[in-house]
Every structure is written in C-alpha cells, then in structure tokens.
Amino acid sequence: MGPVGAVVGGGQLARMMAEPAAALQIRLRALVEAADGAAAQVLPDSPVGTPKDIADLRGLVTGADVLTFEHEHVPGDHLRALQAEGVSVQPGPDALSCAQDKLHMRTRLGELGVPCPRWARIDSPADLESFAEQVGWPVIVKTPVGGYDGKGVRVVSSAVEISDWMADGGPLLAEEKVPFVRELAALVARRPSGEMRSWAVVETIQRDGVCAEVVSPAPGLEPGLAEQAEEIARTVAEGVGVTGVLAVEMFATAEGVVVNELAMRPHNSGHFSIDGSVTSQFEQHLRAVLDLPLGDTAATAPWAVMINLLGSDLEDPSTAYPALMARYPEAKVHLYGKAVRPGRKLGHVTVTGDDLATCREKATAAVAILRGENPSEEQR
Ligand code: ADP
C-alpha cells in the first residue's frame, strides 16, 4: 500500500505535498490546526492538534514510516522522545534547532565557516549600542524564535525602538544591515543516507518582508556566485545533518553571498519547481525523508517565474478562473483553499518559457486577475 508519511502543520506546504504523495501512493497525514484548513481539505486522515502536545504527535505518528514538518515550531524535546521510541524524525531535532532559533543558526553557520552578516547576541540596550558602534546604524534586530514573513524583523536606529522586545525578556539577534544587490535562495535536498541534489539558484523578491516573486534561475548570476551559493547549501545540509529539503536564503552583495536564514522544509522560493522542474521540492522532500533515491532537478524550461497571490479583492479568487484561464492558458495556478485576508498568501502562479520578460508579464497579469483586478474588455 506504500509508505505512510506524517507531517506537522496544516498549511499550504503540507497541502502541496499531497499531490506527489498521491502520485507515489504515499499515504500522507498532517497534524493540523483546523479541520477545514489548507492541508486538511486534501488530506482526509488529518488529526486536529498541536505539536506542543506530545500526545498529539504520538497519535499522528502511530503506524507512520516517517515524521516530517511543514514548519519548525515543534519542541525539540518531544522529537527526541519520539526518536527514542523508534520514530524516524526527518529532519532530526538537532538539525531542526538551527531553523528554530536564529541565534543558534548564526552560531552553527559560523562554526561551519559559512559567510554571514556580522551579528551579535543582544541582552540589553547597551549590547545593541556597542554592536552599532562596530557596524553603524541602522541595525537589523530580530527575535530569534517564531518570526516569519518579516514579522520579528526590525530596522532600528536606536535601542529605544526595541524596548518592547527587551521588556519581553530573552535575547535578541542583531545583524549589520547588509547592502545587498538582490536576494537569492539555494535549495538542496538530502537523504539520511547522504545523497544530495540541488536546484539551480533562484532570485527571490521580497515586498514588505514577504516573498512576492521568484525567478528560476536567478537572472544573470555569475557562475562563480551560483557555485558558491550551491556549495553553501550543501555545506549546511551536510554539516548540520539536514534531511529533506533545505532552503538557504542569501543576500548577494558586491563581494559575494552571505546567508540570511535557513528553512528545513519546502519553501516559498521552491514553489516554481512544481511546474518548472522535473522533480518538485514537495516530491523531493517526501523522497528524501523516506530515504528514497532523489529525483532529477533539471529545469523543464529555460525560465520559471512564480508570483505569489497576497490577498485579493475577490471573496473567492477561483471565481476568476474563467477570465484567467481564457487569457493565460499557459499559467499554472495554485490556490491553497484559504480564506481571503489582506496580504495573506492565498496561492501562486507559475509561468515557464523561453523568454523571461514574457513569463514575468504573464504570471503578473494572471495573479492580478486572481486579485480581482478587471481584465480589459479584450482580455475577457
Ligand atoms: P523572516 O524569518 O521573517 O523571513 P528574515 O530574517 O528572512 O525574516 O528577514 C526578512 C527580510 O528582511 C529579508 O528577506 C530581507 O529583505 C530583510 N533583512 C533581514 N535581515 C537583513 C540584514 N541583515 N540586512 C538587510 N536586510 C535584511
């Protein structure tokens, strides 16, 4: 009947694992926050619960061949306990801790000799001031745990601007503000037995701290930089012992690349691979965590452009399908079954082809239709 996979989290990432799981006859179930959420809609065998409760995790993994994740907010102690009970936890808790805590991540990356922005642990306003004396204001300050989509990241010009975070107690991470030319991501998948495969390095475009657009491969990336970025991803995957997909977000500067952060799961920067690669990051993640041979990561077209649908004026963006599909038959549309809220990641569109500008134009226009912007009379 095929292997059984258990995934923590009920959002769009678990949902997008469902399609390759079905194709490969992997029985996938998710521990979901709500019975009608993005993943639960397509994975019928999905219990509602929280990874903070080990009983919920135990229920999820009963009879499963592997436990994996679509987010990293899972207590390491629970995962160690499950491992001791014989559960295959992929990635394991030690690797995962580098994606859970940005201070820990910076320390580990330093040990691995991976280039990072200059950084410091901040326990007091004085710590921030002395760090700023070295690197200059403004400084980037981050909450080490729990941030996502730019929440938990501030650009500050004085210690007063983080007094609320200081009052919450707990250390903060300060980083120099990197004068980056653009942002890149290197994705690699690694099996427990060590096999690794990477995709071509992509460019990611953030707006208001949220990923808006991804271009694969990163346009005009010098081969040396691409090699460096890919090598960093492999070094981290191996050095930290990551299994499954690892996404390494990076800043490209005039001098080379520095690592921003890590995700140990399929990542927004890899969504293009569903339509733009022989093997998608979702299929690869499942293969990797089940320790199956990895799939070909070659591109299916010279370019792939992925654009996120962030909020919509339509109550249900799928009502725009007739207009969108008539106008852009080449657009690959992915909606996540989520209720519309301003700025919320509701889906994405990927267009692949021979010409980057055309792909970008079509993907942008297709997403605009999903947002409820009226296509012109002629387009309708
Ligand atoms: P999150 O965990 O919320 O995704 P990130 O650490 O990725 O937060 O930061 C979000 C965005 O903030 C980045 O994509 C980048 O645009 C900007 N940013 C983060 N760190 C730095 C830095 N050290 N220098 C310059 N910009 C940064």
mmCIF file of C-alpha atoms and ligand atoms in Angstrom:
data_model
loop_
_atom_site.group_PDB
_atom_site.id
_atom_site.type_symbol
_atom_site.label_atom_id
_atom_site.label_comp_id
_atom_site.label_asym_id
_atom_site.label_seq_id
_atom_site.Cartn_x
_atom_site.Cartn_y
_atom_site.Cartn_z
ATOM 1 C CA MET A 1 0.000 0.000 0.000
ATOM 2 C CA GLY A 2 3.015 2.336 0.070
ATOM 3 C CA PRO A 3 4.719 4.177 2.908
ATOM 4 C CA VAL A 4 2.893 6.315 5.447
ATOM 5 C CA GLY A 5 4.125 9.872 5.958
ATOM 6 C CA ALA A 6 3.194 12.127 8.856
ATOM 7 C CA VAL A 7 3.674 15.875 8.607
ATOM 8 C CA VAL A 8 3.346 18.514 11.291
ATOM 9 C CA GLY A 9 1.341 21.508 10.099
ATOM 10 C CA GLY A 10 -1.798 22.076 8.095
ATOM 11 C CA GLY A 11 -0.911 24.958 5.805
ATOM 12 C CA GLN A 12 -0.178 25.243 2.106
ATOM 13 C CA LEU A 13 3.150 23.435 2.305
ATOM 14 C CA ALA A 14 1.570 20.230 3.629
ATOM 15 C CA ARG A 15 -1.217 20.719 1.089
ATOM 16 C CA MET A 16 1.281 20.865 -1.765
ATOM 17 C CA MET A 17 2.932 17.650 -0.535
ATOM 18 C CA ALA A 18 -0.408 15.897 -1.068
ATOM 19 C CA GLU A 19 -0.184 15.850 -4.849
ATOM 20 C CA PRO A 20 3.148 13.996 -5.191
ATOM 21 C CA ALA A 21 2.156 11.806 -2.234
ATOM 22 C CA ALA A 22 -0.937 10.691 -4.147
ATOM 23 C CA ALA A 23 1.087 10.039 -7.288
ATOM 24 C CA LEU A 24 3.609 7.926 -5.374
ATOM 25 C CA GLN A 25 0.971 6.161 -3.291
ATOM 26 C CA ILE A 26 2.441 7.629 -0.109
ATOM 27 C CA ARG A 27 -0.269 7.843 2.487
ATOM 28 C CA LEU A 28 0.230 11.286 3.935
ATOM 29 C CA ARG A 29 -1.455 12.657 7.027
ATOM 30 C CA ALA A 30 -0.988 16.021 8.696
ATOM 31 C CA LEU A 31 -1.316 17.305 12.247
ATOM 32 C CA VAL A 32 -3.488 20.318 11.507
ATOM 33 C CA GLU A 33 -4.555 23.442 13.365
ATOM 34 C CA ALA A 34 -8.104 23.306 11.963
ATOM 35 C CA ALA A 35 -10.222 20.577 10.375
ATOM 36 C CA ASP A 36 -11.025 22.788 7.368
ATOM 37 C CA GLY A 37 -7.560 24.275 6.767
ATOM 38 C CA ALA A 38 -5.414 24.196 3.626
ATOM 39 C CA ALA A 39 -3.962 20.704 4.177
ATOM 40 C CA ALA A 40 -6.961 19.064 5.863
ATOM 41 C CA GLN A 41 -9.084 19.797 2.778
ATOM 42 C CA VAL A 42 -6.930 17.444 0.706
ATOM 43 C CA LEU A 43 -5.534 15.022 3.333
ATOM 44 C CA PRO A 44 -8.566 13.292 4.829
ATOM 45 C CA ASP A 45 -6.644 11.385 7.506
ATOM 46 C CA SER A 46 -5.518 14.527 9.349
ATOM 47 C CA PRO A 47 -5.998 14.876 13.097
ATOM 48 C CA VAL A 48 -6.511 18.300 14.649
ATOM 49 C CA GLY A 49 -3.945 19.052 17.330
ATOM 50 C CA THR A 50 -0.788 20.850 18.283
ATOM 51 C CA PRO A 51 2.859 19.737 18.144
ATOM 52 C CA LYS A 52 3.307 21.344 21.575
ATOM 53 C CA ASP A 53 1.396 18.338 22.947
ATOM 54 C CA ILE A 54 3.389 15.113 22.648
ATOM 55 C CA ALA A 55 0.192 13.056 22.806
ATOM 56 C CA ASP A 56 -0.958 14.714 19.587
ATOM 57 C CA LEU A 57 2.395 13.940 17.971
ATOM 58 C CA ARG A 58 2.199 10.314 19.138
ATOM 59 C CA GLY A 59 -1.288 9.999 17.653
ATOM 60 C CA LEU A 60 -0.020 11.402 14.370
ATOM 61 C CA VAL A 61 2.965 9.053 14.051
ATOM 62 C CA THR A 62 1.235 5.817 15.037
ATOM 63 C CA GLY A 63 1.865 3.472 12.123
ATOM 64 C CA ALA A 64 3.807 6.108 10.165
ATOM 65 C CA ASP A 65 7.159 5.435 8.486
ATOM 66 C CA VAL A 66 8.399 8.985 8.951
ATOM 67 C CA LEU A 67 7.603 12.202 10.766
ATOM 68 C CA THR A 68 8.396 15.433 8.937
ATOM 69 C CA PHE A 69 7.394 19.094 9.076
ATOM 70 C CA GLU A 70 5.969 21.996 7.142
ATOM 71 C CA HIS A 71 7.071 24.441 9.876
ATOM 72 C CA GLU A 72 9.732 24.344 12.539
ATOM 73 C CA HIS A 73 7.733 25.296 15.634
ATOM 74 C CA VAL A 74 7.976 21.886 17.296
ATOM 75 C CA PRO A 75 9.588 21.311 20.700
ATOM 76 C CA GLY A 76 12.922 19.530 20.294
ATOM 77 C CA ASP A 77 12.376 17.535 23.498
ATOM 78 C CA HIS A 78 9.210 15.981 22.067
ATOM 79 C CA LEU A 79 11.088 14.994 18.932
ATOM 80 C CA ARG A 80 13.946 13.456 20.941
ATOM 81 C CA ALA A 81 11.401 11.462 22.951
ATOM 82 C CA LEU A 82 9.776 10.191 19.753
ATOM 83 C CA GLN A 83 13.154 9.275 18.294
ATOM 84 C CA ALA A 84 13.904 7.284 21.452
ATOM 85 C CA GLU A 85 10.617 5.443 20.863
ATOM 86 C CA GLY A 86 11.844 4.468 17.389
ATOM 87 C CA VAL A 87 10.148 7.119 15.247
ATOM 88 C CA SER A 88 12.095 8.283 12.173
ATOM 89 C CA VAL A 89 12.113 12.079 12.630
ATOM 90 C CA GLN A 90 13.328 13.839 9.439
ATOM 91 C CA PRO A 91 14.919 16.314 9.742
ATOM 92 C CA GLY A 92 16.033 15.387 13.237
ATOM 93 C CA PRO A 93 15.740 17.727 16.226
ATOM 94 C CA ASP A 94 19.408 18.784 16.224
ATOM 95 C CA ALA A 95 19.273 19.895 12.610
ATOM 96 C CA LEU A 96 15.867 21.494 13.101
ATOM 97 C CA SER A 97 17.105 23.582 16.037
ATOM 98 C CA CYS A 98 19.137 25.663 13.563
ATOM 99 C CA ALA A 99 15.930 26.641 11.771
ATOM 100 C CA GLN A 100 14.069 27.254 15.034
ATOM 101 C CA ASP A 101 16.445 29.673 16.701
ATOM 102 C CA LYS A 102 18.268 32.302 14.662
ATOM 103 C CA LEU A 103 20.966 32.779 17.350
ATOM 104 C CA HIS A 104 21.709 29.080 17.267
ATOM 105 C CA MET A 105 21.677 29.189 13.460
ATOM 106 C CA ARG A 106 24.246 32.017 13.372
ATOM 107 C CA THR A 107 26.491 30.151 15.823
ATOM 108 C CA ARG A 108 26.348 26.906 13.796
ATOM 109 C CA LEU A 109 26.897 28.678 10.480
ATOM 110 C CA GLY A 110 29.937 30.395 11.988
ATOM 111 C CA GLU A 111 31.323 27.016 13.070
ATOM 112 C CA LEU A 112 30.824 25.718 9.530
ATOM 113 C CA GLY A 113 32.689 28.710 8.099
ATOM 114 C CA VAL A 114 29.648 29.853 6.123
ATOM 115 C CA PRO A 115 29.642 33.596 5.300
ATOM 116 C CA CYS A 116 27.061 35.517 7.382
ATOM 117 C CA PRO A 117 26.347 39.168 8.136
ATOM 118 C CA ARG A 118 28.197 40.445 11.225
ATOM 119 C CA TRP A 119 25.925 39.679 14.148
ATOM 120 C CA ALA A 120 25.672 39.791 17.934
ATOM 121 C CA ARG A 121 23.520 38.432 20.715
ATOM 122 C CA ILE A 122 21.710 41.296 22.423
ATOM 123 C CA ASP A 123 20.729 41.055 26.084
ATOM 124 C CA SER A 124 20.499 44.745 26.870
ATOM 125 C CA PRO A 125 20.196 48.157 25.170
ATOM 126 C CA ALA A 126 23.921 48.621 25.889
ATOM 127 C CA ASP A 127 24.729 45.464 23.885
ATOM 128 C CA LEU A 128 22.888 46.911 20.895
ATOM 129 C CA GLU A 129 24.648 50.248 21.204
ATOM 130 C CA SER A 130 28.088 48.678 21.313
ATOM 131 C CA PHE A 131 27.255 46.448 18.307
ATOM 132 C CA ALA A 132 26.035 49.519 16.411
ATOM 133 C CA GLU A 133 29.332 51.241 17.204
ATOM 134 C CA GLN A 134 31.090 48.466 15.280
ATOM 135 C CA VAL A 135 28.733 48.168 12.275
ATOM 136 C CA GLY A 136 26.942 51.549 12.237
ATOM 137 C CA TRP A 137 23.251 52.377 12.482
ATOM 138 C CA PRO A 138 20.761 51.331 11.282
ATOM 139 C CA VAL A 139 20.990 47.809 12.598
ATOM 140 C CA ILE A 140 18.679 44.869 11.875
ATOM 141 C CA VAL A 141 17.221 43.328 15.038
ATOM 142 C CA LYS A 142 15.381 40.001 15.030
ATOM 143 C CA THR A 143 13.518 37.922 17.559
ATOM 144 C CA PRO A 144 15.440 34.620 17.446
ATOM 145 C CA VAL A 145 12.360 32.389 17.636
ATOM 146 C CA GLY A 146 8.958 32.436 15.988
ATOM 147 C CA GLY A 147 9.404 35.103 13.297
ATOM 148 C CA TYR A 148 8.150 34.598 9.741
ATOM 149 C CA ASP A 149 7.394 36.736 6.694
ATOM 150 C CA GLY A 150 9.297 39.674 8.171
ATOM 151 C CA LYS A 151 7.411 39.625 11.485
ATOM 152 C CA GLY A 152 10.084 39.718 14.139
ATOM 153 C CA VAL A 153 12.480 41.768 11.981
ATOM 154 C CA ARG A 154 13.097 45.484 12.561
ATOM 155 C CA VAL A 155 15.447 48.038 11.086
ATOM 156 C CA VAL A 156 16.342 50.259 14.026
ATOM 157 C CA SER A 157 18.346 53.422 14.538
ATOM 158 C CA SER A 158 18.307 53.425 18.338
ATOM 159 C CA ALA A 159 17.913 50.989 21.222
ATOM 160 C CA VAL A 160 14.589 52.633 22.185
ATOM 161 C CA GLU A 161 12.991 51.062 19.113
ATOM 162 C CA ILE A 162 13.318 47.598 20.603
ATOM 163 C CA SER A 163 12.388 48.449 24.194
ATOM 164 C CA ASP A 164 9.140 46.433 23.892
ATOM 165 C CA TRP A 165 11.107 43.348 22.780
ATOM 166 C CA MET A 166 13.679 43.912 25.546
ATOM 167 C CA ALA A 167 10.849 44.097 28.084
ATOM 168 C CA ASP A 168 9.647 40.663 26.924
ATOM 169 C CA GLY A 169 12.975 39.272 28.156
ATOM 170 C CA GLY A 170 15.060 36.756 26.246
ATOM 171 C CA PRO A 171 17.973 37.542 23.959
ATOM 172 C CA LEU A 172 17.656 39.177 20.537
ATOM 173 C CA LEU A 173 19.774 38.833 17.409
ATOM 174 C CA ALA A 174 21.331 41.960 15.917
ATOM 175 C CA GLU A 175 22.812 41.966 12.423
ATOM 176 C CA GLU A 176 24.522 44.526 10.272
ATOM 177 C CA LYS A 177 22.227 45.865 7.565
ATOM 178 C CA VAL A 178 23.633 44.114 4.528
ATOM 179 C CA PRO A 179 23.861 46.367 1.452
ATOM 180 C CA PHE A 180 22.594 43.618 -0.799
ATOM 181 C CA VAL A 181 22.187 43.854 -4.545
ATOM 182 C CA ARG A 182 19.477 41.208 -4.534
ATOM 183 C CA GLU A 183 18.250 38.180 -2.616
ATOM 184 C CA LEU A 184 18.903 34.604 -3.684
ATOM 185 C CA ALA A 185 17.883 31.188 -2.432
ATOM 186 C CA ALA A 186 19.700 27.893 -2.843
ATOM 187 C CA LEU A 187 17.625 24.756 -2.390
ATOM 188 C CA VAL A 188 19.030 21.319 -1.832
ATOM 189 C CA ALA A 189 17.515 18.027 -0.719
ATOM 190 C CA ARG A 190 19.426 15.475 1.328
ATOM 191 C CA ARG A 191 18.603 11.898 2.295
ATOM 192 C CA PRO A 192 19.554 10.301 5.616
ATOM 193 C CA SER A 193 21.975 8.141 3.632
ATOM 194 C CA GLY A 194 23.702 11.304 2.384
ATOM 195 C CA GLU A 195 22.632 11.680 -1.260
ATOM 196 C CA MET A 196 22.058 15.346 -2.173
ATOM 197 C CA ARG A 197 20.557 17.123 -5.150
ATOM 198 C CA SER A 198 20.163 20.831 -5.657
ATOM 199 C CA TRP A 199 18.105 23.031 -7.918
ATOM 200 C CA ALA A 200 19.558 25.994 -9.780
ATOM 201 C CA VAL A 201 19.912 29.042 -7.512
ATOM 202 C CA VAL A 202 16.854 31.329 -7.694
ATOM 203 C CA GLU A 203 16.311 35.058 -7.194
ATOM 204 C CA THR A 204 13.654 35.999 -4.648
ATOM 205 C CA ILE A 205 11.958 39.373 -4.477
ATOM 206 C CA GLN A 206 10.507 40.403 -1.118
ATOM 207 C CA ARG A 207 7.941 43.133 -0.580
ATOM 208 C CA ASP A 208 7.314 44.314 2.980
ATOM 209 C CA GLY A 209 9.337 41.346 4.215
ATOM 210 C CA VAL A 210 7.149 38.841 2.340
ATOM 211 C CA CYS A 211 8.247 36.789 -0.648
ATOM 212 C CA ALA A 212 6.431 38.224 -3.668
ATOM 213 C CA GLU A 213 8.213 36.750 -6.661
ATOM 214 C CA VAL A 214 10.772 34.060 -7.505
ATOM 215 C CA VAL A 215 12.717 33.694 -10.747
ATOM 216 C CA SER A 216 14.465 30.459 -11.641
ATOM 217 C CA PRO A 217 17.293 30.507 -12.417
ATOM 218 C CA ALA A 218 18.483 33.811 -10.879
ATOM 219 C CA PRO A 219 18.923 36.022 -13.972
ATOM 220 C CA GLY A 220 22.491 36.839 -14.932
ATOM 221 C CA LEU A 221 24.020 35.136 -11.903
ATOM 222 C CA GLU A 222 27.758 34.790 -12.416
ATOM 223 C CA PRO A 223 28.713 31.095 -12.454
ATOM 224 C CA GLY A 224 31.146 31.696 -9.568
ATOM 225 C CA LEU A 225 28.403 33.091 -7.333
ATOM 226 C CA ALA A 226 25.971 30.331 -8.295
ATOM 227 C CA GLU A 227 28.612 27.769 -7.411
ATOM 228 C CA GLN A 228 29.348 29.492 -4.102
ATOM 229 C CA ALA A 229 25.641 29.632 -3.196
ATOM 230 C CA GLU A 230 25.085 25.979 -4.083
ATOM 231 C CA GLU A 231 28.196 24.952 -2.194
ATOM 232 C CA ILE A 232 26.985 26.815 0.909
ATOM 233 C CA ALA A 233 23.654 24.975 0.794
ATOM 234 C CA ARG A 234 25.437 21.622 0.529
ATOM 235 C CA THR A 235 27.866 22.519 3.309
ATOM 236 C CA VAL A 236 24.974 23.448 5.609
ATOM 237 C CA ALA A 237 22.901 20.382 4.684
ATOM 238 C CA GLU A 238 25.823 18.079 5.376
ATOM 239 C CA GLY A 239 27.304 19.971 8.328
ATOM 240 C CA VAL A 240 24.012 20.329 10.185
ATOM 241 C CA GLY A 241 22.741 16.911 9.094
ATOM 242 C CA VAL A 242 19.621 18.175 7.358
ATOM 243 C CA THR A 243 17.286 15.649 5.758
ATOM 244 C CA GLY A 244 14.537 16.635 3.344
ATOM 245 C CA VAL A 245 14.575 19.996 1.602
ATOM 246 C CA LEU A 246 16.828 22.772 2.892
ATOM 247 C CA ALA A 247 16.281 26.306 1.622
ATOM 248 C CA VAL A 248 19.101 28.753 2.270
ATOM 249 C CA GLU A 249 18.079 32.388 1.877
ATOM 250 C CA MET A 250 21.010 34.576 0.921
ATOM 251 C CA PHE A 251 21.957 38.148 0.169
ATOM 252 C CA ALA A 252 24.066 38.791 -2.915
ATOM 253 C CA THR A 253 26.489 41.641 -2.286
ATOM 254 C CA ALA A 254 29.273 43.137 -4.350
ATOM 255 C CA GLU A 255 31.698 40.796 -2.550
ATOM 256 C CA GLY A 256 29.785 37.530 -2.765
ATOM 257 C CA VAL A 257 26.901 35.951 -0.871
ATOM 258 C CA VAL A 258 26.059 35.879 2.835
ATOM 259 C CA VAL A 259 23.418 33.679 4.421
ATOM 260 C CA ASN A 260 20.250 35.274 5.767
ATOM 261 C CA GLU A 261 18.363 32.267 7.063
ATOM 262 C CA LEU A 262 17.543 28.568 6.769
ATOM 263 C CA ALA A 263 14.311 26.628 6.312
ATOM 264 C CA MET A 264 14.299 22.840 6.637
ATOM 265 C CA ARG A 265 11.232 22.053 4.628
ATOM 266 C CA PRO A 266 9.802 23.002 1.255
ATOM 267 C CA HIS A 267 9.964 26.782 0.974
ATOM 268 C CA ASN A 268 8.261 29.558 -0.962
ATOM 269 C CA SER A 269 11.435 30.033 -3.001
ATOM 270 C CA GLY A 270 10.958 26.488 -4.358
ATOM 271 C CA HIS A 271 7.308 26.636 -5.419
ATOM 272 C CA PHE A 272 8.417 27.251 -9.004
ATOM 273 C CA SER A 273 9.711 23.664 -9.048
ATOM 274 C CA ILE A 274 6.186 22.183 -9.169
ATOM 275 C CA ASP A 275 5.882 23.396 -12.743
ATOM 276 C CA GLY A 276 9.481 24.272 -13.600
ATOM 277 C CA SER A 277 11.491 21.217 -12.562
ATOM 278 C CA VAL A 278 11.417 17.514 -13.374
ATOM 279 C CA THR A 279 11.073 16.894 -9.622
ATOM 280 C CA SER A 280 9.272 19.402 -7.418
ATOM 281 C CA GLN A 281 10.545 20.336 -3.970
ATOM 282 C CA PHE A 282 7.460 18.664 -2.484
ATOM 283 C CA GLU A 283 8.088 15.328 -4.168
ATOM 284 C CA GLN A 284 11.800 15.603 -3.381
ATOM 285 C CA HIS A 285 11.091 16.316 0.275
ATOM 286 C CA LEU A 286 8.965 13.177 0.549
ATOM 287 C CA ARG A 287 11.556 11.073 -1.272
ATOM 288 C CA ALA A 288 14.348 12.459 0.894
ATOM 289 C CA VAL A 289 12.679 11.977 4.275
ATOM 290 C CA LEU A 290 11.682 8.432 3.280
ATOM 291 C CA ASP A 291 15.310 7.829 2.231
ATOM 292 C CA LEU A 292 14.315 7.062 -1.353
ATOM 293 C CA PRO A 293 16.620 7.897 -4.287
ATOM 294 C CA LEU A 294 16.220 11.558 -5.216
ATOM 295 C CA GLY A 295 14.633 12.820 -8.416
ATOM 296 C CA ASP A 296 16.119 14.812 -11.283
ATOM 297 C CA THR A 297 16.149 18.548 -10.519
ATOM 298 C CA ALA A 298 16.686 19.717 -14.110
ATOM 299 C CA ALA A 299 14.562 22.632 -15.275
ATOM 300 C CA THR A 300 11.708 21.859 -17.667
ATOM 301 C CA ALA A 301 12.117 25.233 -19.405
ATOM 302 C CA PRO A 302 14.791 27.945 -19.583
ATOM 303 C CA TRP A 303 12.811 30.200 -17.184
ATOM 304 C CA ALA A 304 10.212 29.838 -14.475
ATOM 305 C CA VAL A 305 8.584 32.826 -12.787
ATOM 306 C CA MET A 306 6.489 32.284 -9.664
ATOM 307 C CA ILE A 307 4.349 35.094 -8.307
ATOM 308 C CA ASN A 308 2.502 34.910 -5.011
ATOM 309 C CA LEU A 309 -1.144 35.861 -4.631
ATOM 310 C CA LEU A 310 -1.049 38.014 -1.491
ATOM 311 C CA GLY A 311 -4.623 38.959 -0.590
ATOM 312 C CA SER A 312 -7.437 39.524 -3.089
ATOM 313 C CA ASP A 313 -10.411 41.795 -3.611
ATOM 314 C CA LEU A 314 -12.376 38.705 -4.561
ATOM 315 C CA GLU A 315 -14.084 36.743 -1.833
ATOM 316 C CA ASP A 316 -13.095 33.591 -3.699
ATOM 317 C CA PRO A 317 -10.196 34.024 -6.160
ATOM 318 C CA SER A 318 -11.210 30.845 -8.003
ATOM 319 C CA THR A 319 -14.206 32.771 -9.406
ATOM 320 C CA ALA A 320 -11.608 34.477 -11.628
ATOM 321 C CA TYR A 321 -10.708 31.176 -13.329
ATOM 322 C CA PRO A 322 -12.822 31.729 -16.466
ATOM 323 C CA ALA A 323 -11.134 35.080 -17.197
ATOM 324 C CA LEU A 324 -7.658 33.895 -16.194
ATOM 325 C CA MET A 325 -7.725 30.580 -17.978
ATOM 326 C CA ALA A 326 -9.124 32.057 -21.178
ATOM 327 C CA ARG A 327 -6.421 34.708 -21.273
ATOM 328 C CA TYR A 328 -3.420 32.739 -19.967
ATOM 329 C CA PRO A 329 -3.737 29.039 -20.766
ATOM 330 C CA GLU A 330 -0.020 28.589 -20.003
ATOM 331 C CA ALA A 331 -0.326 29.879 -16.434
ATOM 332 C CA LYS A 332 -0.155 27.203 -13.739
ATOM 333 C CA VAL A 333 -2.448 28.288 -10.920
ATOM 334 C CA HIS A 334 -2.171 27.036 -7.347
ATOM 335 C CA LEU A 335 -4.711 28.130 -4.744
ATOM 336 C CA TYR A 336 -4.372 26.969 -1.155
ATOM 337 C CA GLY A 337 -8.024 26.832 -0.030
ATOM 338 C CA LYS A 338 -7.517 29.656 2.457
ATOM 339 C CA ALA A 339 -9.998 32.354 3.429
ATOM 340 C CA VAL A 340 -9.114 35.741 1.963
ATOM 341 C CA ARG A 341 -7.441 38.247 4.277
ATOM 342 C CA PRO A 342 -5.424 41.325 3.334
ATOM 343 C CA GLY A 343 -1.871 40.354 2.370
ATOM 344 C CA ARG A 344 -2.401 36.653 3.145
ATOM 345 C CA LYS A 345 -0.597 34.081 0.995
ATOM 346 C CA LEU A 346 -3.571 32.591 -0.841
ATOM 347 C CA GLY A 347 -1.837 30.932 -3.766
ATOM 348 C CA HIS A 348 0.680 31.431 -6.527
ATOM 349 C CA VAL A 349 1.003 31.331 -10.291
ATOM 350 C CA THR A 350 3.966 29.970 -12.229
ATOM 351 C CA VAL A 351 4.681 30.567 -15.892
ATOM 352 C CA THR A 352 7.577 28.793 -17.607
ATOM 353 C CA GLY A 353 9.037 29.507 -21.045
ATOM 354 C CA ASP A 354 11.917 30.662 -23.223
ATOM 355 C CA ASP A 355 11.651 34.373 -22.540
ATOM 356 C CA LEU A 356 11.962 35.775 -19.022
ATOM 357 C CA ALA A 357 10.124 39.043 -19.673
ATOM 358 C CA THR A 358 7.154 37.206 -21.196
ATOM 359 C CA CYS A 359 6.980 34.732 -18.317
ATOM 360 C CA ARG A 360 7.048 37.555 -15.781
ATOM 361 C CA GLU A 361 4.463 39.587 -17.661
ATOM 362 C CA LYS A 362 2.039 36.681 -17.936
ATOM 363 C CA ALA A 363 2.464 35.492 -14.350
ATOM 364 C CA THR A 364 1.998 39.049 -13.068
ATOM 365 C CA ALA A 365 -1.123 39.583 -15.149
ATOM 366 C CA ALA A 366 -2.586 36.203 -14.151
ATOM 367 C CA VAL A 367 -2.103 36.994 -10.457
ATOM 368 C CA ALA A 368 -3.695 40.414 -10.968
ATOM 369 C CA ILE A 369 -6.803 38.660 -12.276
ATOM 370 C CA LEU A 370 -6.871 36.452 -9.155
ATOM 371 C CA ARG A 371 -6.613 39.611 -7.064
ATOM 372 C CA GLY A 372 -9.788 40.834 -8.726
ATOM 373 C CA GLU A 373 -8.295 43.416 -10.999
ATOM 374 C CA ASN A 374 -10.575 43.561 -14.016
ATOM 375 C CA PRO A 375 -9.005 42.300 -17.192
ATOM 376 C CA SER A 376 -9.669 44.652 -20.100
ATOM 377 C CA GLU A 377 -12.667 44.068 -22.340
ATOM 378 C CA GLU A 378 -10.483 42.457 -24.986
ATOM 379 C CA GLN A 379 -8.926 40.090 -22.431
ATOM 380 C CA ARG A 380 -12.254 38.861 -21.166
HETATM 381 P P1 ADP B 1 11.681 36.056 8.365
HETATM 382 O O1 ADP B 1 12.171 34.968 9.254
HETATM 383 O O2 ADP B 1 10.534 36.807 8.925
HETATM 384 O O3 ADP B 1 11.501 35.628 6.926
HETATM 385 P P2 ADP B 1 14.201 37.249 7.573
HETATM 386 O O4 ADP B 1 15.321 37.088 8.519
HETATM 387 O O5 ADP B 1 14.199 36.400 6.349
HETATM 388 O O6 ADP B 1 12.846 37.145 8.378
HETATM 389 O O7 ADP B 1 14.122 38.766 7.114
HETATM 390 C C1 ADP B 1 13.068 39.246 6.274
HETATM 391 C C2 ADP B 1 13.621 40.259 5.266
HETATM 392 O O8 ADP B 1 14.248 41.348 5.939
HETATM 393 C C3 ADP B 1 14.710 39.675 4.379
HETATM 394 O O9 ADP B 1 14.183 38.975 3.280
HETATM 395 C C4 ADP B 1 15.472 40.937 3.966
HETATM 396 O O10 ADP B 1 14.802 41.594 2.905
HETATM 397 C C5 ADP B 1 15.412 41.777 5.228
HETATM 398 N N1 ADP B 1 16.615 41.500 6.057
HETATM 399 C C6 ADP B 1 16.749 40.549 7.020
HETATM 400 N N2 ADP B 1 17.987 40.549 7.548
HETATM 401 C C7 ADP B 1 18.675 41.533 6.932
HETATM 402 C C8 ADP B 1 20.024 42.038 7.042
HETATM 403 N N3 ADP B 1 20.904 41.553 7.931
HETATM 404 N N4 ADP B 1 20.374 43.061 6.214
HETATM 405 C C9 ADP B 1 19.495 43.588 5.317
HETATM 406 N N5 ADP B 1 18.223 43.167 5.180
HETATM 407 C C10 ADP B 1 17.798 42.154 5.971
#
